[in-house]
Amino acid sequence: MSVLPYLVAGWIFLIGCYGLATSRNFIHAVGCLAVCQASTYVLLLAVGYRDGGTAPVFSDLQPGTRPVVDPVVQALTLTDVVVGATVTALLLALVVQVGKRHGTVDPDELSELRG
């Protein structure tokens, strides 16, 4: 097993975190958060990958003859995609409401949020 997918997942996560830390716009921050979550897709697929693995359908082969991939990891990745899309849509809806009420999506210009 190669360490490359884990490095790619870490790199995507760090790029998203850097964008999140340097963001001066709520829409950009939501996009960077979506990039951070995309790193979890790569990580989950790297965990579930098996070299030479086939689909876990046992109708055409005897159990134990060939390696199969783990369907739980694939289901978790699909669930992660759906949850990520839902969270991104909710955050973008909140950003639209902030933009309508305050006229800006720049966090530094929102005086009502200062304590």
Tab-separated table of C-alpha atoms in Angstrom:
chain	number	residue	atom	x	y	z
A	1	MET	CA	0.000	0.000	0.000
A	2	SER	CA	1.305	3.378	-0.983
A	3	VAL	CA	1.433	6.356	1.328
A	4	LEU	CA	0.611	8.731	-1.560
A	5	PRO	CA	-3.213	8.849	-1.031
A	6	TYR	CA	-2.692	9.784	2.618
A	7	LEU	CA	-0.286	12.557	1.634
A	8	VAL	CA	-2.749	13.823	-0.975
A	9	ALA	CA	-5.553	13.852	1.614
A	10	GLY	CA	-3.337	15.773	4.051
A	11	TRP	CA	-2.282	18.223	1.339
A	12	ILE	CA	-5.897	18.914	0.304
A	13	PHE	CA	-6.823	19.420	3.964
A	14	LEU	CA	-3.951	21.869	4.523
A	15	ILE	CA	-4.829	23.840	1.382
A	16	GLY	CA	-8.430	24.134	2.581
A	17	CYS	CA	-7.333	25.175	6.083
A	18	TYR	CA	-4.954	27.785	4.655
A	19	GLY	CA	-7.751	29.212	2.526
A	20	LEU	CA	-10.066	29.208	5.521
A	21	ALA	CA	-7.536	31.035	7.685
A	22	THR	CA	-6.787	33.697	5.071
A	23	SER	CA	-10.357	34.195	3.883
A	24	ARG	CA	-11.869	37.682	3.977
A	25	ASN	CA	-15.213	36.609	2.554
A	26	PHE	CA	-17.821	34.244	3.952
A	27	ILE	CA	-18.485	32.644	0.560
A	28	HIS	CA	-14.775	31.921	0.138
A	29	ALA	CA	-14.689	30.480	3.661
A	30	VAL	CA	-17.564	28.106	2.868
A	31	GLY	CA	-15.763	26.976	-0.288
A	32	CYS	CA	-12.559	26.357	1.658
A	33	LEU	CA	-14.498	24.359	4.223
A	34	ALA	CA	-15.872	22.226	1.377
A	35	VAL	CA	-12.291	21.644	0.191
A	36	CYS	CA	-11.333	20.530	3.703
A	37	GLN	CA	-14.179	18.065	3.666
A	38	ALA	CA	-13.111	16.776	0.232
A	39	SER	CA	-9.911	15.556	1.841
A	40	THR	CA	-11.974	13.124	3.904
A	41	TYR	CA	-13.282	11.538	0.679
A	42	VAL	CA	-9.732	10.803	-0.430
A	43	LEU	CA	-8.807	9.529	3.029
A	44	LEU	CA	-11.794	7.179	3.263
A	45	LEU	CA	-11.210	5.806	-0.226
A	46	ALA	CA	-7.523	5.279	0.568
A	47	VAL	CA	-8.464	3.316	3.683
A	48	GLY	CA	-10.901	1.099	1.768
A	49	TYR	CA	-8.679	0.462	-1.265
A	50	ARG	CA	-7.310	-3.046	-1.785
A	51	ASP	CA	-4.865	-3.841	-4.573
A	52	GLY	CA	-6.501	-6.265	-6.996
A	53	GLY	CA	-9.790	-6.093	-5.103
A	54	THR	CA	-13.127	-6.695	-6.759
A	55	ALA	CA	-16.671	-5.752	-5.935
A	56	PRO	CA	-18.076	-7.619	-2.917
A	57	VAL	CA	-20.547	-9.647	-4.980
A	58	PHE	CA	-19.951	-13.332	-4.320
A	59	SER	CA	-22.246	-14.864	-6.947
A	60	ASP	CA	-19.476	-15.565	-9.459
A	61	LEU	CA	-16.510	-16.481	-7.225
A	62	GLN	CA	-15.769	-18.567	-4.217
A	63	PRO	CA	-15.267	-16.678	-0.939
A	64	GLY	CA	-11.594	-16.237	-0.139
A	65	THR	CA	-10.262	-16.701	-3.680
A	66	ARG	CA	-9.736	-13.006	-4.441
A	67	PRO	CA	-9.582	-9.929	-2.241
A	68	VAL	CA	-12.674	-7.744	-2.179
A	69	VAL	CA	-13.015	-4.096	-1.277
A	70	ASP	CA	-14.844	-3.083	1.877
A	71	PRO	CA	-18.350	-1.812	1.010
A	72	VAL	CA	-18.689	-0.070	4.392
A	73	VAL	CA	-15.971	2.425	3.491
A	74	GLN	CA	-17.671	3.144	0.182
A	75	ALA	CA	-20.980	3.707	1.971
A	76	LEU	CA	-19.277	6.031	4.462
A	77	THR	CA	-17.761	8.018	1.592
A	78	LEU	CA	-21.149	8.360	-0.081
A	79	THR	CA	-22.672	9.470	3.220
A	80	ASP	CA	-19.828	11.970	3.644
A	81	VAL	CA	-20.545	13.438	0.196
A	82	VAL	CA	-24.242	13.865	1.008
A	83	VAL	CA	-23.567	15.416	4.418
A	84	GLY	CA	-20.924	17.711	2.915
A	85	ALA	CA	-23.316	18.944	0.241
A	86	THR	CA	-26.021	19.551	2.845
A	87	VAL	CA	-23.700	21.475	5.165
A	88	THR	CA	-22.370	23.559	2.272
A	89	ALA	CA	-25.900	24.404	1.117
A	90	LEU	CA	-26.935	25.378	4.654
A	91	LEU	CA	-23.871	27.578	5.158
A	92	LEU	CA	-24.357	29.278	1.785
A	93	ALA	CA	-28.009	29.965	2.679
A	94	LEU	CA	-26.829	31.568	5.930
A	95	VAL	CA	-24.283	33.661	4.023
A	96	VAL	CA	-27.026	34.847	1.652
A	97	GLN	CA	-29.144	35.905	4.639
A	98	VAL	CA	-26.197	37.743	6.220
A	99	GLY	CA	-25.565	39.466	2.897
A	100	LYS	CA	-29.208	40.542	2.626
A	101	ARG	CA	-29.466	41.841	6.188
A	102	HIS	CA	-26.096	43.543	6.515
A	103	GLY	CA	-25.199	44.333	2.902
A	104	THR	CA	-21.800	42.629	3.094
A	105	VAL	CA	-20.250	39.202	3.427
A	106	ASP	CA	-16.937	40.508	4.738
A	107	PRO	CA	-16.550	39.405	8.372
A	108	ASP	CA	-14.493	42.500	9.269
A	109	GLU	CA	-17.276	44.868	8.216
A	110	LEU	CA	-20.004	43.254	10.345
A	111	SER	CA	-20.092	45.524	13.358
A	112	GLU	CA	-23.078	43.715	14.911
A	113	LEU	CA	-20.995	40.590	15.434
A	114	ARG	CA	-18.331	42.320	17.516
A	115	GLY	CA	-18.503	41.736	21.238
